[in-house]
Every structure is written in structure tokens, then in C-alpha cells.
Coordinates of C-alpha atoms in Angstrom, one line a residue:
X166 CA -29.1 37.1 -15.5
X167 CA -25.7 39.5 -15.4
X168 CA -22.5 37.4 -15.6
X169 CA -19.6 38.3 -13.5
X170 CA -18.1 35.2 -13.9
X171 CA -17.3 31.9 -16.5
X172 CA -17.2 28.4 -15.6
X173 CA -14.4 27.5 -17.4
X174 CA -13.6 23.9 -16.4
X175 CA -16.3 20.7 -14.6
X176 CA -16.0 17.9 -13.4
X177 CA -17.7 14.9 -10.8
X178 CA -17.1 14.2 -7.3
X179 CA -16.4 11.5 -6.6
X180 CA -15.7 10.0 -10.4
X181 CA -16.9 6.5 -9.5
X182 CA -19.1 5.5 -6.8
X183 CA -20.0 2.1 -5.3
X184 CA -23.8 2.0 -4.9
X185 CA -24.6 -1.6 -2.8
X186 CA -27.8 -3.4 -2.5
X187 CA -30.4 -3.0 0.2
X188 CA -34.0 -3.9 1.1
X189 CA -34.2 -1.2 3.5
X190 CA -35.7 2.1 2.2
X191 CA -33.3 4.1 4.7
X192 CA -29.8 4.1 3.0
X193 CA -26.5 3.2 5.4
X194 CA -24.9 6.1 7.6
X195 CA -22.0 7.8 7.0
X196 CA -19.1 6.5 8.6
X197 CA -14.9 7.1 8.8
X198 CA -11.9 4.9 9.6
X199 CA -10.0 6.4 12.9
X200 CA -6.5 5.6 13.7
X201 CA -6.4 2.1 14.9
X202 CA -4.6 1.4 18.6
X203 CA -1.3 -0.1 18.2
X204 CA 0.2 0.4 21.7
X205 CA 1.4 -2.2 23.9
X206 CA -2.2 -2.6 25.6
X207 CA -4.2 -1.5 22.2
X208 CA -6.8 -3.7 21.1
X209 CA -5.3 -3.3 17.3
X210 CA -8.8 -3.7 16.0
X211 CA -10.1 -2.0 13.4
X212 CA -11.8 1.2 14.6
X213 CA -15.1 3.0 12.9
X214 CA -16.7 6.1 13.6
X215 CA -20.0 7.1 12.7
X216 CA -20.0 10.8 11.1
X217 CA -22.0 13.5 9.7
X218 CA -25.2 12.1 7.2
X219 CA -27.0 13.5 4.9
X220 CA -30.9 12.4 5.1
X221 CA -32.9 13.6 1.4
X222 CA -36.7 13.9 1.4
X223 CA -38.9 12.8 -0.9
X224 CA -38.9 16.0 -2.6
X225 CA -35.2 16.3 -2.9
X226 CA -35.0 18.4 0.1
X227 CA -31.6 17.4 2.1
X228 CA -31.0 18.1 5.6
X229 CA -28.0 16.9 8.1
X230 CA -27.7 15.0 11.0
X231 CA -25.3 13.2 13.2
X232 CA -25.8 9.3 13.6
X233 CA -25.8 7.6 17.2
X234 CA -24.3 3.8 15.9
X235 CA -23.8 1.9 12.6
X236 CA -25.6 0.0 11.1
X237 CA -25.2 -2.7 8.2
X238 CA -28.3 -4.4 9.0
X239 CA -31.8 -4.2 10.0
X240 CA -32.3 -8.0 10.8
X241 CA -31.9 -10.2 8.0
X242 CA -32.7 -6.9 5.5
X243 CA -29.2 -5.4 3.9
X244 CA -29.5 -1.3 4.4
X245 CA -28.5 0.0 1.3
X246 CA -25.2 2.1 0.2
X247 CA -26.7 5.2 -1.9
X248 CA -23.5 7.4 -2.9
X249 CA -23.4 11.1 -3.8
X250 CA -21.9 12.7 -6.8
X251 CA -21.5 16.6 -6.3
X252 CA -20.4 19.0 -9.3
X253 CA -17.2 21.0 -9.0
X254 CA -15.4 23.4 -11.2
X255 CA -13.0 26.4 -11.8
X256 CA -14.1 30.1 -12.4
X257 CA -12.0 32.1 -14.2
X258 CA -11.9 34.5 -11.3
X259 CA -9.6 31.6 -9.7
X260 CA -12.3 30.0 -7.7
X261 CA -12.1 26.0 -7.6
X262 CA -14.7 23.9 -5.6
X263 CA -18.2 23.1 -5.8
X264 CA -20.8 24.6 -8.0
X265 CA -23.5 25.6 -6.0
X266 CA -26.3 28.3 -6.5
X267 CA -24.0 31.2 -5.5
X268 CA -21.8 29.8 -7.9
X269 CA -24.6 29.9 -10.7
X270 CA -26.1 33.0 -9.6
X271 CA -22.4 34.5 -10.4
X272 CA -22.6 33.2 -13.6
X273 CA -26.0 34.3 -14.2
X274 CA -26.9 30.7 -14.4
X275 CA -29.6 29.3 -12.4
X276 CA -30.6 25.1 -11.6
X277 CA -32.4 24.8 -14.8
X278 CA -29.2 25.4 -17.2
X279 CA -28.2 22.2 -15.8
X280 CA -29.1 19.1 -17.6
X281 CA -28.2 15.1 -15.8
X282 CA -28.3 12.2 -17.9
X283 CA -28.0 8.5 -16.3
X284 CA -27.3 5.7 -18.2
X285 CA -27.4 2.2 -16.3
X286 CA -26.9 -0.7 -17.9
X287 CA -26.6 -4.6 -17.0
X288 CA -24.4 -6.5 -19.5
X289 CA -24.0 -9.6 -18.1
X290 CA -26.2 -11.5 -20.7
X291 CA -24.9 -9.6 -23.3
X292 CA -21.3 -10.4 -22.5
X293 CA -21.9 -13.6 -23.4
X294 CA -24.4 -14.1 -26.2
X295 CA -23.7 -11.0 -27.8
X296 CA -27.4 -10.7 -28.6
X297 CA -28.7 -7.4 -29.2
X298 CA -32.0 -8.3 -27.2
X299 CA -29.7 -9.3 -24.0
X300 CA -29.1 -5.8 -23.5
X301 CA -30.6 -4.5 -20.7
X302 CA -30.4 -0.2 -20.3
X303 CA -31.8 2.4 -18.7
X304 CA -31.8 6.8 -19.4
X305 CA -32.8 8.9 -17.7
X306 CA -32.6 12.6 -18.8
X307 CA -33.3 15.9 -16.2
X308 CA -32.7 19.4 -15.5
X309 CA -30.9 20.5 -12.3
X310 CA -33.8 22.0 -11.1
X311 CA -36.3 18.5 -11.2
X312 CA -36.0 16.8 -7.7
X313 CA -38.2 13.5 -7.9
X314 CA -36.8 10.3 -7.1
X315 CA -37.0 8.6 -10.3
X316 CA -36.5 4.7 -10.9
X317 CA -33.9 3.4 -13.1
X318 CA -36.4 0.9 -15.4
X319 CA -34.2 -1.7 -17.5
X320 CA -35.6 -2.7 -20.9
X321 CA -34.2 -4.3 -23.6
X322 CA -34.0 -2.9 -27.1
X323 CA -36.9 -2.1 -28.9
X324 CA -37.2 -4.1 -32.1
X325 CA -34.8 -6.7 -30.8
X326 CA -35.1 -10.2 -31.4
X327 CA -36.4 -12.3 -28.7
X328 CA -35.9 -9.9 -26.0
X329 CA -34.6 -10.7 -22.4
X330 CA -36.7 -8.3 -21.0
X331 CA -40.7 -8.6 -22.7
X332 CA -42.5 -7.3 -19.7
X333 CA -42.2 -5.6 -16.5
X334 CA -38.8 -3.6 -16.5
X335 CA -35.9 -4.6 -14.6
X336 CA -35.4 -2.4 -11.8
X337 CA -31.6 -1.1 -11.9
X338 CA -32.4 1.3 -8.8
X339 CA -33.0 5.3 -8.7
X340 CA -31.8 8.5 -9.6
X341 CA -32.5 11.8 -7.9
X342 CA -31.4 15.2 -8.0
X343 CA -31.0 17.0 -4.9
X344 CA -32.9 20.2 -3.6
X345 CA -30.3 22.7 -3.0
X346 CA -31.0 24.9 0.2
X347 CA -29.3 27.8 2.0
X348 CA -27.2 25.7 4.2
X349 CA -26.4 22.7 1.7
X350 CA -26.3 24.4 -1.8
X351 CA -24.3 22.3 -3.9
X352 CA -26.0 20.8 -7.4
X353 CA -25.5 17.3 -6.1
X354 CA -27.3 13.8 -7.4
X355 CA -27.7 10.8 -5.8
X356 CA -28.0 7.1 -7.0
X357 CA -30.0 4.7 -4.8
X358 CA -29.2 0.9 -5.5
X359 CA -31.3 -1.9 -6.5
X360 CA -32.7 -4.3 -4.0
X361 CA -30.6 -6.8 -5.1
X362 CA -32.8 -9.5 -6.2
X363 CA -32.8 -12.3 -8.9
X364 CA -34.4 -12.7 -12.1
X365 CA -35.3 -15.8 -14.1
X366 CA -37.3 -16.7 -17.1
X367 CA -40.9 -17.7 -16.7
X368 CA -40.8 -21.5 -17.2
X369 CA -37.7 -21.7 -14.7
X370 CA -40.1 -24.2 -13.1
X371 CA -39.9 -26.4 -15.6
X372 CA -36.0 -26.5 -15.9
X373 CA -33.8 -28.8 -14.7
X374 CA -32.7 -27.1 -11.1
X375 CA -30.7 -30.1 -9.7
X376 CA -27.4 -28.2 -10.3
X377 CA -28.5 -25.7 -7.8
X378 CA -30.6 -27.0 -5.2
X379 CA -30.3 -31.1 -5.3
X380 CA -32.8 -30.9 -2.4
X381 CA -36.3 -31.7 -3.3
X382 CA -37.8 -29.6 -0.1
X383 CA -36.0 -26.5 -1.0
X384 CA -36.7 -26.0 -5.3
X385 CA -40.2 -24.6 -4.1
X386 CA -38.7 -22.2 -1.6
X387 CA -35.9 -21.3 -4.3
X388 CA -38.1 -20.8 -6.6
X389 CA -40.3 -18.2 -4.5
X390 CA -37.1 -16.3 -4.3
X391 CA -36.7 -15.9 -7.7
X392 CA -38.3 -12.9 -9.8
X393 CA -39.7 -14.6 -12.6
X394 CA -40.0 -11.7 -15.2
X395 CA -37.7 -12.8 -17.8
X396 CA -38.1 -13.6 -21.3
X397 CA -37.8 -17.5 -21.8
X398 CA -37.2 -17.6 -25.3
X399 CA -34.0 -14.8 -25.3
X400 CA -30.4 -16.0 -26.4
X401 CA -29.3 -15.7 -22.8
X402 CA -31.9 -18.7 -21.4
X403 CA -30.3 -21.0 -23.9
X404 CA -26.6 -20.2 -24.1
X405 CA -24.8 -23.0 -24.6
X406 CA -20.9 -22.3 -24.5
X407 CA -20.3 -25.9 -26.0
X408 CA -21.8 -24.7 -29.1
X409 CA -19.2 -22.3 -29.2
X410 CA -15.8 -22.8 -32.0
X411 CA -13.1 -22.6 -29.3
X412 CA -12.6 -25.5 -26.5
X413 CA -12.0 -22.4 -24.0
X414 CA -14.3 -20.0 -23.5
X415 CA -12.4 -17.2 -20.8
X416 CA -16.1 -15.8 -21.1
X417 CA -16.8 -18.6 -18.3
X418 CA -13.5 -18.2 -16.3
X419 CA -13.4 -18.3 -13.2
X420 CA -16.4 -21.3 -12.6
X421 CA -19.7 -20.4 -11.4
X422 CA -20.1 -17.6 -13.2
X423 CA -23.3 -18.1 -14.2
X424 CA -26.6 -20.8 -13.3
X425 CA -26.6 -24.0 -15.5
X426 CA -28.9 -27.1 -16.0
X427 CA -26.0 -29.9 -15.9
X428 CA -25.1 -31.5 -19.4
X429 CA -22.4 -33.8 -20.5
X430 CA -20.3 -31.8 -22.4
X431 CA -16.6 -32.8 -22.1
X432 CA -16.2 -29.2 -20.6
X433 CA -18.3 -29.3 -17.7
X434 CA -20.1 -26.4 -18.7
X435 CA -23.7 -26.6 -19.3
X436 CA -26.8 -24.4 -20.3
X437 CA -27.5 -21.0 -19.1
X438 CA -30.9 -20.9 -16.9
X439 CA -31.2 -17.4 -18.2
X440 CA -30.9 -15.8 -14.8
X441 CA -29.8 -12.3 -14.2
X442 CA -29.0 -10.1 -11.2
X443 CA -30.1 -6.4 -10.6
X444 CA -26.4 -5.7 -10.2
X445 CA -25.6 -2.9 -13.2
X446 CA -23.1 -0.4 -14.1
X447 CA -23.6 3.4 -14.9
X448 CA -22.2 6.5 -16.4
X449 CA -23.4 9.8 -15.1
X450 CA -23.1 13.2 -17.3
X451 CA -24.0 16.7 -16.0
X452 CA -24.5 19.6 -19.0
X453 CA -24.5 23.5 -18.1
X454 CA -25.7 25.8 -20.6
X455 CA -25.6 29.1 -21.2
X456 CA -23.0 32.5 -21.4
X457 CA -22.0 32.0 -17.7
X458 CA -19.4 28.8 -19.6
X459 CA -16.7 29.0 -21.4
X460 CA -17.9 28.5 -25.3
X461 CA -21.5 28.2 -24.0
X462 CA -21.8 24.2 -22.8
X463 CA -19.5 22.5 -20.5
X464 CA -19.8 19.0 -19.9
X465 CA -18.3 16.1 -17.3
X466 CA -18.8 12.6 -16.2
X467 CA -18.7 10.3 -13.4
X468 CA -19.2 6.6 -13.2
X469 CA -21.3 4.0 -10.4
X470 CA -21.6 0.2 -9.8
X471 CA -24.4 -0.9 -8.5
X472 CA -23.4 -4.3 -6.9
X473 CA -24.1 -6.7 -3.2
X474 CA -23.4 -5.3 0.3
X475 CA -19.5 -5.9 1.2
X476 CA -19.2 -8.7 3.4
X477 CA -16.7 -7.5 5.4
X478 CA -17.8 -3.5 5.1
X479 CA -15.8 -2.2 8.2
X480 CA -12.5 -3.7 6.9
X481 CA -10.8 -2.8 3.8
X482 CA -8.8 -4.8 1.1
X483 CA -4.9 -4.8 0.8
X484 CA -5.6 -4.6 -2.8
X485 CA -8.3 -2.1 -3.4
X486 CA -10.1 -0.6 -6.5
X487 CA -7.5 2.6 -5.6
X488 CA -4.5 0.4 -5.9
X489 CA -5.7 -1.1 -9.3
X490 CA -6.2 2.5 -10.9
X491 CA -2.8 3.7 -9.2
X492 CA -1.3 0.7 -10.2
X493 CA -1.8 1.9 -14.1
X494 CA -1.5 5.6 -13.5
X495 CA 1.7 5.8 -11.0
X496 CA 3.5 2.4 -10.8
X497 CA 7.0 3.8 -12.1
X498 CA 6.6 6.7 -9.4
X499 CA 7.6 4.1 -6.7
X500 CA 10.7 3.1 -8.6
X501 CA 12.5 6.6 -8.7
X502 CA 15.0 7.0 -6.5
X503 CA 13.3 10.5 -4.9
X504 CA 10.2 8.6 -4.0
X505 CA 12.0 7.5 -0.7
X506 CA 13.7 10.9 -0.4
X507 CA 13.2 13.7 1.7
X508 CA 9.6 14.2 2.9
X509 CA 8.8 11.6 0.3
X510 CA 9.6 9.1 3.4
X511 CA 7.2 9.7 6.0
X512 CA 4.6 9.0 2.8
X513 CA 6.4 6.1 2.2
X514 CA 6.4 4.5 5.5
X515 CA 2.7 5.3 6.0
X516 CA 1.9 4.0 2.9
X517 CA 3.8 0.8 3.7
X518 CA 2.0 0.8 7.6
X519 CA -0.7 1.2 6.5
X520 CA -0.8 -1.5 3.8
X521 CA 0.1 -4.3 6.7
X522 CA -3.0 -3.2 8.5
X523 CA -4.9 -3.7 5.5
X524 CA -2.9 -7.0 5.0
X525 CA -4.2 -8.1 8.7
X526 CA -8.1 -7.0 7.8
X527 CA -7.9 -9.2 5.3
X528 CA -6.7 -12.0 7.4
X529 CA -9.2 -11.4 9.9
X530 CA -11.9 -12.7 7.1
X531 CA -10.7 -15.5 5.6
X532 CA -10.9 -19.1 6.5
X533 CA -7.4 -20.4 5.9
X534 CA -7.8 -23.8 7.1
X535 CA -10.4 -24.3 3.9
X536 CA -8.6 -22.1 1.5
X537 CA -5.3 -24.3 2.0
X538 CA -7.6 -27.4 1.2
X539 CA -9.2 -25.6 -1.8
X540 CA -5.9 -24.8 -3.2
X541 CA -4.1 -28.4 -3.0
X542 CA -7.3 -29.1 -4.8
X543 CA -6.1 -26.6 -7.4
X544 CA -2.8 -27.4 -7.8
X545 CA -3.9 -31.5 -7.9
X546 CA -7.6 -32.5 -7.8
X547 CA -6.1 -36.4 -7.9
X548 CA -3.5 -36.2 -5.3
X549 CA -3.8 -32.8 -3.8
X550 CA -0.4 -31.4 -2.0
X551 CA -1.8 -28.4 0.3
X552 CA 0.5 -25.3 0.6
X553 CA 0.8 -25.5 4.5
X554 CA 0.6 -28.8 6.7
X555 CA -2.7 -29.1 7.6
X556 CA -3.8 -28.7 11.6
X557 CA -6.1 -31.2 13.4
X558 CA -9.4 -29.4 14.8
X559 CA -8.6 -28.9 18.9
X560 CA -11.6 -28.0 21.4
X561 CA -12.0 -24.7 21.6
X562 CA -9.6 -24.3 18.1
X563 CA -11.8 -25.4 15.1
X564 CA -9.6 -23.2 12.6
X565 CA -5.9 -24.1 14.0
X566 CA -4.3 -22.4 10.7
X567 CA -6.3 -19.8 10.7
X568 CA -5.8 -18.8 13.9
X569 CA -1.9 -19.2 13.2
X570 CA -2.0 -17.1 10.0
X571 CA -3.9 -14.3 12.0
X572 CA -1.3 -14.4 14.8
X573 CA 1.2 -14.2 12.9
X574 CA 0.1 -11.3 11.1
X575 CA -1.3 -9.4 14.2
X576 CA 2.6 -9.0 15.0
X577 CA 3.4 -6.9 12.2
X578 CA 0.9 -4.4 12.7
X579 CA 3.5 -2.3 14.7
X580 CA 4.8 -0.6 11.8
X581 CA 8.3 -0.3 14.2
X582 CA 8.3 -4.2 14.2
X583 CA 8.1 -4.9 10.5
X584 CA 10.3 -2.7 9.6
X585 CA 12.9 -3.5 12.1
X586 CA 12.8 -7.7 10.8
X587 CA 12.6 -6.7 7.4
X588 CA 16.2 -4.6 7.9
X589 CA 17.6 -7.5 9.1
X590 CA 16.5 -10.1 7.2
X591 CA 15.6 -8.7 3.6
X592 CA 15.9 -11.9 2.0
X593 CA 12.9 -12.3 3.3
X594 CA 10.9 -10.5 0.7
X595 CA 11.7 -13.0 -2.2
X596 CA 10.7 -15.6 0.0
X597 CA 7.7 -14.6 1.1
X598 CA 6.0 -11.8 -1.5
X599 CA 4.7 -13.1 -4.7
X600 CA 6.2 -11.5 -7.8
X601 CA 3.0 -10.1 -10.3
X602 CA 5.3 -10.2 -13.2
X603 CA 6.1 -13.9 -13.4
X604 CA 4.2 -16.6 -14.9
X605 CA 1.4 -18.0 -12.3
X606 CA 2.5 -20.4 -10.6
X607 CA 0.6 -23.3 -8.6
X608 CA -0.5 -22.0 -5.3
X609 CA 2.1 -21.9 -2.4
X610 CA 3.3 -20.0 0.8
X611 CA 4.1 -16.9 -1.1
X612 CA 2.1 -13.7 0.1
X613 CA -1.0 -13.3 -0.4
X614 CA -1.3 -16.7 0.0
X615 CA -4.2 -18.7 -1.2
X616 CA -5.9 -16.4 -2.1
X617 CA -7.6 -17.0 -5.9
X618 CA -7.4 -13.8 -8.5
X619 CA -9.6 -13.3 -11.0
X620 CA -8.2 -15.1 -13.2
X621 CA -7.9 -18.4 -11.3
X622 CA -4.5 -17.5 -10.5
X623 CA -2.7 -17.4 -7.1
X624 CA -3.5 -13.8 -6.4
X625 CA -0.9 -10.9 -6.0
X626 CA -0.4 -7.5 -5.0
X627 CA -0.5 -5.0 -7.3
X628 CA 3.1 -4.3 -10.0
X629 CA 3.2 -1.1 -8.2
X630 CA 2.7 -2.4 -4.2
X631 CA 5.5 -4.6 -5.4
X632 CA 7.8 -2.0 -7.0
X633 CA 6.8 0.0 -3.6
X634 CA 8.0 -2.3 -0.8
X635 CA 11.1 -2.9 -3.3
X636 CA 12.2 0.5 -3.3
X637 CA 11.2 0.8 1.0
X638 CA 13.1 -2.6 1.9
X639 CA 16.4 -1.2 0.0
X640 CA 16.1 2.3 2.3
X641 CA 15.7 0.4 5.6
X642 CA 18.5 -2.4 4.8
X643 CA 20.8 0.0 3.2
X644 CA 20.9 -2.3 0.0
X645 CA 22.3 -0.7 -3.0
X646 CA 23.1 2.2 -1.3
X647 CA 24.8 3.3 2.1
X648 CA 22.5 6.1 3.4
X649 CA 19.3 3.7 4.8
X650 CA 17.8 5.3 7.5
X651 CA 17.8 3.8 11.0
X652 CA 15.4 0.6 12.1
X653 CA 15.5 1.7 15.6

């Protein structure tokens, strides 16, 4: 075909995806965050909208409708989160966007110069025995023009020893390439999750289960929940971490990580049941061809998780996966002084608004009246000091601290009022924000409070969040210098 013009740059939209179980065939609807009512009669809730969804045929074929209500559910069945991943790039006739057909056809390239690889993987077992035959991968290789749904099968090496999987395939979910038509012609791909099930070794009968359900009634029922597929005789079903040279093992940090018959080893740890989840991890790589690219093949990537259903997923985190990668790529941004300059501001106290409704989503899921118990427990297992006074049950008030905590943080949704106490009493942030660059400390009153990082630690904000409501607290107050802008 002629070429009129070169690809000269690729990449993924997005460049990682979260892809989250589901039984149900029909994937979730699309849905968008609207601005929240904070006036004096507001509800303050968080508000969603359903929006425009794409629905893909079983030929690839993808046409567009708007939903009438979300749903997470369909009874007791999870619907499942299957994300998109479009191709963009930039001409060198100054054209930057999405690669559709016209795009190709103008480059005298057409679907089949395009080539998709998927690569999912579950490393779980792996990450701890560091047996070759506890890998568990899948490829899949196709060109842009090959639109069947096609399963993501997990297997282990081939010539391993003692592989974990030495039968049916683990299913990691699907891949499918969409059908490009006149009114939605962008080269896009789709990953649809696994169905988030659980799989064991064959003789998991015959293991000591006690650890897991004590109840004689229930192993048969836990058992028929259980996939049992798995190899028995792979590292991963007889991992034992007290065999291992060092005492601590941050393999098995935080507990639970994994199902154990109980043993008496002096570290409570015992041996791995050899169970494994469909959850897996993937890279994605899309490969054009042909004279319509600069030197002839362009490549680019994106990356998806594959992992359970959010359980809270109309509310978002105060400290998000976003705020973890801007944390490393932008935290001494927030520190220079023109960050809170100029236009710079209104960004700034948006940022910092909207950061204390996320604050108060997060509230509105957790159970504080346990998670103050659960952290005395931390700090002391023999004579446990909780962070906050426990409160008696009432009728009508089973959680009295929760209910104190979420009250308390309801108040500083209006952006006006937070930022008006915090002028006048900036002490306060010392007092009650937990600094992520000192040594952990045992868990306390300091924001966010009892909540448990990954580590084990009291959990924190992000260095940069920190750095960020640093630099905003010395503009409202006028610390440091004399030119802070007005509470009122």
C-alpha cells in the first residue's frame, strides 16, 4: 500500500490496567465519579454515574451502548472488571492519538502488520520456593487482524522438576483483540479476568486442614470449593520456611500470606498446603511492521493485574496505586516553592480537597472499634494499650468509635472548613499526620490511624502527600513567609 505517512513513536493506553475477578460472563459497566454535594443540605456521599460501555461479540465485533444502573453483583456471583488497552502514537505529519485503520491505511499498513503478544504469569509459588517447576506462565502470540477470544492457559515449564502444574492448565483468564469498525476503529485488546477461584493439590484431602476450617461440618464443603488440579509432589505443596538458614523470612511478612498445616516450629510458621490463586500479573506488547514506521518495526508495552473484586469499588483510597508511582516520579515537585504559586494554587487546593474526600471514603469502610483492638494487640499481645479509649456498645450504636471517627471526618469534607482550622491551628499537622520518613513506630492516634501497611507497619501517606500538605499548610498559615493567601 502507498505511504503518506510514518509512525514514528507507540505506545499503550492505559499502561497498566486492573482486570478483577468475576463469575459472570457479562463484564461490569462503565462508570465515572461526579462531583460529590458538599453544600449545607448535601448528602456528602460519594456520587457514581453510570457512562458510555463498550459491549464486544464473540467475534470481536464491538458496539456501544449507554447503561440504565450499576451493577457489582449479580446475586452472590462477582461481575467481572475486563479493562481495555488501545494503541496510540505520533505521525510525523504531527498527528498524536490513537492508531486506528485510517491511521494504518495512511501508512499503507493494514490490521495484519500488527502483532500482540500477552504474557501472564502467577508467581506466587515461585516467590517462595524458587523452584523452576512453580512457575506458572502463559503466551499468547496474534496479529491485529485475529479477533477470537482466546484463554490465557497457565502451565508450568516444560522439563521442570516436579511441576506445580501436571495436568489441566490453570486458567489465568482471556485475551482478545478487538474487531475494528467504521464507528469504533481503534486497534484495541481487551483482557478478561479469571473467575477467581482456588487451587490445591490432589491429596489436599488427606492434609491436615484444622488451621483453616477447625469445624468438622464444613472441611467437606471447603473442600468442594477448592479446584483440585495441582501437582502434589511440587516444591510449593511442601515449603517449609523453617527449613530455611535465616530465623526471618520477609518472604512470609505480613502473616497469612499463604495456607499452612500447623507445626511447632518456634516461628509459628508451618507447611505450605500448596494452594494457589488464579490471581496473575501480565505484560502486554503490540509490534507494527512494515515501511509505514520509522526504521521498519516499532514496538510498546502495557502492563495488567489480574486480582479479586474491590470491596469497596465505588469509593477510592487516600493512598492509591497513582499516588505510589507519583510518589517516585514527582515527590520533590511539591517541595518547590512555585508549586503553590500562581495557577499552581487552585491545583493545589483541589489536590488537597480532594485528598480529604478520599480520606473520608476510606473512613466510611473501616471498622475502627476492631482495628483499635487489633492494634493494642500489636503494640502488646500480653498487656495490650489500645490507641483510643475504647467505647461501650449502646443500642442502636454497636460501633461507638467508628461512628466518632466518621463524624469527625465528615466535617472536613468542606474544603473551606479544613483549610480555615488548619490556618489557625498548624501545629496541628505534627500532631496528627504521621511522618513516612521516621522509624515505625507502635501504632497510635497519628493519621492514618490504625491502619496496618504492608509491611506490618502503622500505615502512612505517601513522602510526597506529606511533602504536599507541608508546602499547602505554610501558604494558608503564612508560615515561613508573609504572603499566605486568605482562609476566609
Amino acid at each position: 500500500m502507498p505511504t503518506s505517512a510514518i509512525i514514528e513513536d507507540l505506545w499503550i493506553c492505559p499502561p497498566l490496567a486492573f482486570a478483577r475477578f468475576g463469575q459472570v460472563e457479562e463484564p461490569m459497566v462503565n462508570f465515572h465519579w461526579e462531583q460529590n454535594d458538599y453544600s449545607s443540605r448535601g448528602t456528602a456521599e460519594t456520587v457514581i454515574r453510570p457512562t458510555t460501555t463498550f459491549r464486544v461479540c464473540e467475534d470481536g465485533g464491538i458496539t456501544a451502548y449507554m447503561p440504565n444502573e450499576i451493577r457489582f453483583r449479580d446475586g452472590e456471583k462477582w461481575l467481572p472488571v475486563a479493562p481495555f488497552f488501545e494503541v496510540h502514537g505520533r505521525l510525523d505529519t504531527g498527528y498524536e492519538g490513537p492508531i486506528t485503520t485510517d491511521v494504518l491505511a495512511e501508512c499503507g499498513l493494514t490490521l495484519g502488520d500488527l502483532k500482540w503478544r500477552v504474557h501472564a504469569a502467577n508467581r506466587k509459588a515461585f516467590h517462595y520456593t524458587g523452584a523452576e517447576g512453580d512457575h506458572v506462565d502463559a503466551i499468547i502470540e496474534m496479529s491485529g487482524d485475529q479477533h477470537d477470544k482466546v484463554p490465557l492457559s497457565g502451565i508450568s515449564p516444560k522439563g521442570a522438576e516436579n511441576p506445580i502444574i501436571h495436568g489441566d492448565p490453570l486458567p489465568l483468564g482471556a485475551v482478545q483483540v478487538i474487531r475494528p469498525n467504521a464507528e469504533f476503529n481503534e486497534i484495541r485488546l481487551r483482557i478478561t479476568p479469571p473467575k477467581g477461584h482456588i487451587y490445591a493439590p490432589t491429596n489436599t484431602a488427606k492434609r491436615n486442614l484444622t488451621a483453616l476450617v477447625p469445624e468438622v461440618f464444613r472441611r467437606q464443603a471447603f473442600l468442594d470449593g477448592l479446584q483440585l488440579t495441582l501437582n502434589p509432589d511440587s516444591a510449593w505443596a511442601h515449603w517449609n520456611p523453617a527449613d530455611e538458614s535465616e530465623p526471618y523470612d520477609p518472604r512470609t511478612n505480613p502473616g497469612g500470606l499463604y495456607a499452612m498445616e500447623p507445626t511447632s516450629n518456634s516461628n509459628g510458621l508451618g507447611v505450605s498446603l500448596g494452594f494457589l490463586d488464579d490471581s496473575n500479573d501480565g505484560l502486554i506488547s503490540v509490534v507494527i511492521s512494515g515501511s509505514g514506521v520509522a526504521g521498519g518495526e516499532i514496538s510498546a508495552h502495557a502492563r495488567f493485574t489480574c486480582c479479586p473484586p474491590d470491596f469497596q469499588p465505588d469509593r477510592r483510597p487516600f493512598r492509591s496505586v497513582a499516588d505510589g508511582l507519583a510518589d517516585l516520579m514527582e515527590r520533590e515537585d511539591v517541595s518547590a516553592p512555585a508549586f503553590t504559586e500562581g495557577s499552581n494554587w487552585i491545583e493545589t487546593e483541589m489536590e488537597i480537597a480532594d485528598f480529604m474526600q478520599r480520606v473520608r471514603e476510606t473512613m466510611e469502610a473501616s471498622n475502627l472499634d476492631h482495628q483499635n483492638l487489633r492494634s493494642g494487640l500489636a503494640n502488646n499481645p500480653t498487656t495490650p494499650e489500645d490507641p483510643f479509649t475504647p467505647e461501650p456498645p449502646r443500642p442502636g450504636h454497636p460501633l461507638p468509635l467508628t461512628e466518632l471517627g466518621r463524624a469527625n471526618h465528615k466535617r472536613f469534607l468542606a474544603y473551606d472548613v479544613f483549610k480555615a482550622r488548619m490556618a489557625q491551628r498548624p501545629e496541628l499537622f505534627d500532631d496528627w499526620i504521621r511522618n513516612p520518613a521516621e522509624d515505625p513506630k507502635p501504632y497510635d492516634r497519628q493519621m492514618p490511624a490504625l491502619m496496618r501497611g504492608s509491611d506490618s507497619n502503622p500505615m502512612t501517606i505517601t513522602q510526597r502527600q506529606y511533602n504536599l500538605m507541608k508546602a499547602w499548610l505554610e501558604r494558608i498559615s503564612g508560615k515561613d513567609r508573609g504572603d499566605g493567601p486568605s482562609t476566609s
